[in-house]
PDB file of C-alpha atoms in Angstrom:
ATOM      1  CA  MET A   1     -80.581 -74.120 -70.122  1.00 36.00           C
ATOM      2  CA  ALA A   2     -76.827 -75.703 -70.234  1.00 53.00           C
ATOM      3  CA  ASP A   3     -76.939 -79.425 -72.321  1.00 71.00           C
ATOM      4  CA  GLU A   4     -78.649 -81.950 -70.028  1.00 89.00           C
ATOM      5  CA  MET A   5     -75.871 -84.504 -68.160  1.00 96.00           C
ATOM      6  CA  LEU A   6     -77.171 -87.967 -67.641  1.00 97.00           C
ATOM      7  CA  SER A   7     -75.346 -91.141 -66.966  1.00 97.00           C
ATOM      8  CA  ALA A   8     -75.900 -93.829 -69.654  1.00 97.00           C
ATOM      9  CA  SER A   9     -78.499 -96.200 -67.908  1.00 97.00           C
ATOM     10  CA  LYS A  10     -80.836 -92.842 -67.287  1.00 97.00           C
ATOM     11  CA  TRP A  11     -80.592 -91.417 -71.141  1.00 97.00           C
ATOM     12  CA  ALA A  12     -80.581 -94.999 -72.276  1.00 97.00           C
ATOM     13  CA  LYS A  13     -83.887 -94.889 -70.485  1.00 97.00           C
ATOM     14  CA  GLU A  14     -84.949 -91.638 -71.561  1.00 96.00           C
ATOM     15  CA  LEU A  15     -84.139 -92.703 -75.840  1.00 96.00           C
ATOM     16  CA  LYS A  16     -85.958 -96.050 -74.761  1.00 96.00           C
ATOM     17  CA  VAL A  17     -82.688 -97.906 -75.746  1.00 96.00           C
ATOM     18  CA  PRO A  18     -82.157-101.501 -74.443  1.00 96.00           C
ATOM     19  CA  GLU A  19     -79.256-100.717 -71.357  1.00 97.00           C
ATOM     20  CA  ALA A  20     -77.095-102.845 -72.073  1.00 97.00           C
ATOM     21  CA  LYS A  21     -77.133-102.302 -76.208  1.00 97.00           C
ATOM     22  CA  PHE A  22     -76.276 -98.434 -75.257  1.00 97.00           C
ATOM     23  CA  LYS A  23     -73.936 -99.660 -72.817  1.00 97.00           C
ATOM     24  CA  LYS A  24     -71.795-102.289 -74.926  1.00 97.00           C
ATOM     25  CA  VAL A  25     -72.118 -99.929 -78.344  1.00 97.00           C
ATOM     26  CA  ILE A  26     -70.066 -97.426 -75.758  1.00 97.00           C
ATOM     27  CA  LYS A  27     -67.530 -99.736 -74.813  1.00 97.00           C
ATOM     28  CA  GLU A  28     -67.138-100.859 -77.717  1.00 97.00           C
ATOM     29  CA  ASP A  29     -66.950 -97.955 -79.390  1.00 96.00           C
ATOM     30  CA  GLY A  30     -64.366 -96.252 -76.483  1.00 97.00           C
ATOM     31  CA  VAL A  31     -67.389 -93.331 -76.042  1.00 97.00           C
ATOM     32  CA  GLU A  32     -65.425 -91.279 -73.696  1.00 97.00           C
ATOM     33  CA  PRO A  33     -68.131 -89.324 -71.607  1.00 97.00           C
ATOM     34  CA  ASP A  34     -68.398 -85.741 -71.504  1.00 96.00           C
ATOM     35  CA  ALA A  35     -67.866 -85.466 -67.313  1.00 96.00           C
ATOM     36  CA  LYS A  36     -67.207 -87.700 -65.000  1.00 96.00           C
ATOM     37  CA  LYS A  37     -67.979 -86.626 -61.254  1.00 95.00           C
ATOM     38  CA  GLY A  38     -65.850 -88.980 -59.485  1.00 95.00           C
ATOM     39  CA  ALA A  39     -66.221 -92.711 -60.541  1.00 94.00           C
ATOM     40  CA  CYS A  40     -69.481 -91.998 -62.298  1.00 96.00           C
ATOM     41  CA  ALA A  41     -69.550 -90.897 -66.371  1.00 97.00           C
ATOM     42  CA  TYR A  42     -71.752 -88.855 -67.596  1.00 97.00           C
ATOM     43  CA  TYR A  43     -72.957 -87.802 -71.070  1.00 97.00           C
ATOM     44  CA  SER A  44     -74.808 -84.589 -73.545  1.00 97.00           C
ATOM     45  CA  ARG A  45     -77.429 -84.962 -75.045  1.00 95.00           C
ATOM     46  CA  LYS A  46     -75.963 -84.975 -77.907  1.00 95.00           C
ATOM     47  CA  THR A  47     -73.324 -87.903 -77.893  1.00 96.00           C
ATOM     48  CA  ALA A  48     -76.418 -89.227 -76.056  1.00 97.00           C
ATOM     49  CA  GLU A  49     -78.567 -89.232 -78.902  1.00 96.00           C
ATOM     50  CA  LYS A  50     -75.427 -90.837 -81.940  1.00 96.00           C
ATOM     51  CA  ILE A  51     -74.921 -94.277 -78.978  1.00 97.00           C
ATOM     52  CA  ALA A  52     -78.538 -94.155 -78.705  1.00 96.00           C
ATOM     53  CA  LYS A  53     -78.598 -94.671 -83.446  1.00 96.00           C
ATOM     54  CA  LYS A  54     -75.469 -96.557 -83.043  1.00 96.00           C
ATOM     55  CA  ALA A  55     -77.876 -99.487 -80.396  1.00 93.00           C
ATOM     56  CA  ALA A  56     -80.397 -98.944 -81.927  1.00 87.00           C
ATOM     57  CA  LYS A  57     -79.250-100.704 -85.310  1.00 83.00           C
TER      58      LYS A  57
END
């Protein structure tokens, strides 16, 4: 199966990380989305797990 692509909000909820912290890490570290569709940014599980790990600190 192809890597699941979800928005930051959905990954934060799935990985049980506060959404605000998740998005803060994305902004501060300048994390680029794995895919974009219009104005929406989507992240792969691998990228989301890296973000969540930092956000959990």
